[in-house]
Amino acid sequence: MTSPLTKAEIERIVSSAFGDAFKLL
């Protein structure tokens, strides 16, 4: 059973990933 991510979920994940990346810089 697969459920495609919604645009909001994708944006939240991407923004979270970028936030973590910037913290490491």
PDB file of N, CA and C in Angstrom:
ATOM      1  N   MET A   1       0.861  -1.207   0.000  1.00  0.00           N
ATOM      2  CA  MET A   1       0.000   0.000   0.000  1.00  0.00           C
ATOM      3  C   MET A   1       0.888   1.244   0.000  1.00  0.00           C
ATOM      4  N   THR A   2       0.805   2.014  -1.079  1.00  0.00           N
ATOM      5  CA  THR A   2       1.648   3.208  -1.180  1.00  0.00           C
ATOM      6  C   THR A   2       0.773   4.456  -1.192  1.00  0.00           C
ATOM      7  N   SER A   3       1.253   5.492  -0.530  1.00  0.00           N
ATOM      8  CA  SER A   3       0.510   6.763  -0.538  1.00  0.00           C
ATOM      9  C   SER A   3       1.471   7.875  -0.940  1.00  0.00           C
ATOM     10  N   PRO A   4       1.275   8.469  -2.095  1.00  0.00           N
ATOM     11  CA  PRO A   4       2.180   9.525  -2.564  1.00  0.00           C
ATOM     12  C   PRO A   4       2.182  10.703  -1.614  1.00  0.00           C
ATOM     13  N   LEU A   5       3.366  11.272  -1.424  1.00  0.00           N
ATOM     14  CA  LEU A   5       3.472  12.434  -0.548  1.00  0.00           C
ATOM     15  C   LEU A   5       2.747  13.627  -1.159  1.00  0.00           C
ATOM     16  N   THR A   6       2.131  14.402  -0.292  1.00  0.00           N
ATOM     17  CA  THR A   6       1.470  15.613  -0.782  1.00  0.00           C
ATOM     18  C   THR A   6       2.514  16.704  -0.961  1.00  0.00           C
ATOM     19  N   LYS A   7       2.159  17.728  -1.706  1.00  0.00           N
ATOM     20  CA  LYS A   7       3.111  18.811  -1.946  1.00  0.00           C
ATOM     21  C   LYS A   7       3.569  19.425  -0.624  1.00  0.00           C
ATOM     22  N   ALA A   8       2.644  19.580   0.315  1.00  0.00           N
ATOM     23  CA  ALA A   8       2.990  20.167   1.608  1.00  0.00           C
ATOM     24  C   ALA A   8       4.002  19.288   2.341  1.00  0.00           C
ATOM     25  N   GLU A   9       3.800  17.967   2.302  1.00  0.00           N
ATOM     26  CA  GLU A   9       4.726  17.066   2.983  1.00  0.00           C
ATOM     27  C   GLU A   9       6.110  17.130   2.337  1.00  0.00           C
ATOM     28  N   ILE A  10       6.145  17.167   1.006  1.00  0.00           N
ATOM     29  CA  ILE A  10       7.430  17.240   0.300  1.00  0.00           C
ATOM     30  C   ILE A  10       8.148  18.530   0.675  1.00  0.00           C
ATOM     31  N   GLU A  11       7.411  19.649   0.661  1.00  0.00           N
ATOM     32  CA  GLU A  11       8.046  20.927   1.002  1.00  0.00           C
ATOM     33  C   GLU A  11       8.568  20.906   2.436  1.00  0.00           C
ATOM     34  N   ARG A  12       7.804  20.298   3.354  1.00  0.00           N
ATOM     35  CA  ARG A  12       8.241  20.239   4.751  1.00  0.00           C
ATOM     36  C   ARG A  12       9.510  19.405   4.882  1.00  0.00           C
ATOM     37  N   ILE A  13       9.556  18.263   4.191  1.00  0.00           N
ATOM     38  CA  ILE A  13      10.735  17.404   4.261  1.00  0.00           C
ATOM     39  C   ILE A  13      11.945  18.104   3.653  1.00  0.00           C
ATOM     40  N   VAL A  14      11.749  18.741   2.496  1.00  0.00           N
ATOM     41  CA  VAL A  14      12.858  19.416   1.824  1.00  0.00           C
ATOM     42  C   VAL A  14      13.382  20.566   2.681  1.00  0.00           C
ATOM     43  N   SER A  15      12.469  21.368   3.217  1.00  0.00           N
ATOM     44  CA  SER A  15      12.891  22.507   4.042  1.00  0.00           C
ATOM     45  C   SER A  15      13.625  21.998   5.282  1.00  0.00           C
ATOM     46  N   SER A  16      13.153  20.890   5.849  1.00  0.00           N
ATOM     47  CA  SER A  16      13.807  20.325   7.030  1.00  0.00           C
ATOM     48  C   SER A  16      15.213  19.835   6.668  1.00  0.00           C
ATOM     49  N   ALA A  17      15.347  19.195   5.526  1.00  0.00           N
ATOM     50  CA  ALA A  17      16.649  18.701   5.094  1.00  0.00           C
ATOM     51  C   ALA A  17      17.611  19.860   4.870  1.00  0.00           C
ATOM     52  N   PHE A  18      17.126  20.931   4.211  1.00  0.00           N
ATOM     53  CA  PHE A  18      17.988  22.087   3.972  1.00  0.00           C
ATOM     54  C   PHE A  18      18.371  22.729   5.296  1.00  0.00           C
ATOM     55  N   GLY A  19      17.436  22.780   6.256  1.00  0.00           N
ATOM     56  CA  GLY A  19      17.725  23.360   7.565  1.00  0.00           C
ATOM     57  C   GLY A  19      18.855  22.607   8.240  1.00  0.00           C
ATOM     58  N   ASP A  20      18.812  21.262   8.193  1.00  0.00           N
ATOM     59  CA  ASP A  20      19.859  20.468   8.808  1.00  0.00           C
ATOM     60  C   ASP A  20      21.187  20.704   8.092  1.00  0.00           C
ATOM     61  N   ALA A  21      21.148  20.815   6.778  1.00  0.00           N
ATOM     62  CA  ALA A  21      22.368  21.020   5.998  1.00  0.00           C
ATOM     63  C   ALA A  21      23.016  22.356   6.374  1.00  0.00           C
ATOM     64  N   PHE A  22      22.201  23.404   6.508  1.00  0.00           N
ATOM     65  CA  PHE A  22      22.759  24.708   6.841  1.00  0.00           C
ATOM     66  C   PHE A  22      23.354  24.699   8.252  1.00  0.00           C
ATOM     67  N   LYS A  23      22.784  23.913   9.158  1.00  0.00           N
ATOM     68  CA  LYS A  23      23.325  23.838  10.519  1.00  0.00           C
ATOM     69  C   LYS A  23      24.721  23.218  10.495  1.00  0.00           C
ATOM     70  N   LEU A  24      24.943  22.308   9.528  1.00  0.00           N
ATOM     71  CA  LEU A  24      26.242  21.635   9.456  1.00  0.00           C
ATOM     72  C   LEU A  24      27.313  22.524   8.823  1.00  0.00           C
ATOM     73  N   LEU A  25      26.903  23.557   8.099  1.00  0.00           N
ATOM     74  CA  LEU A  25      27.882  24.421   7.433  1.00  0.00           C
ATOM     75  C   LEU A  25      28.625  25.281   8.440  1.00  0.00           C
TER      76      LEU A  25
END
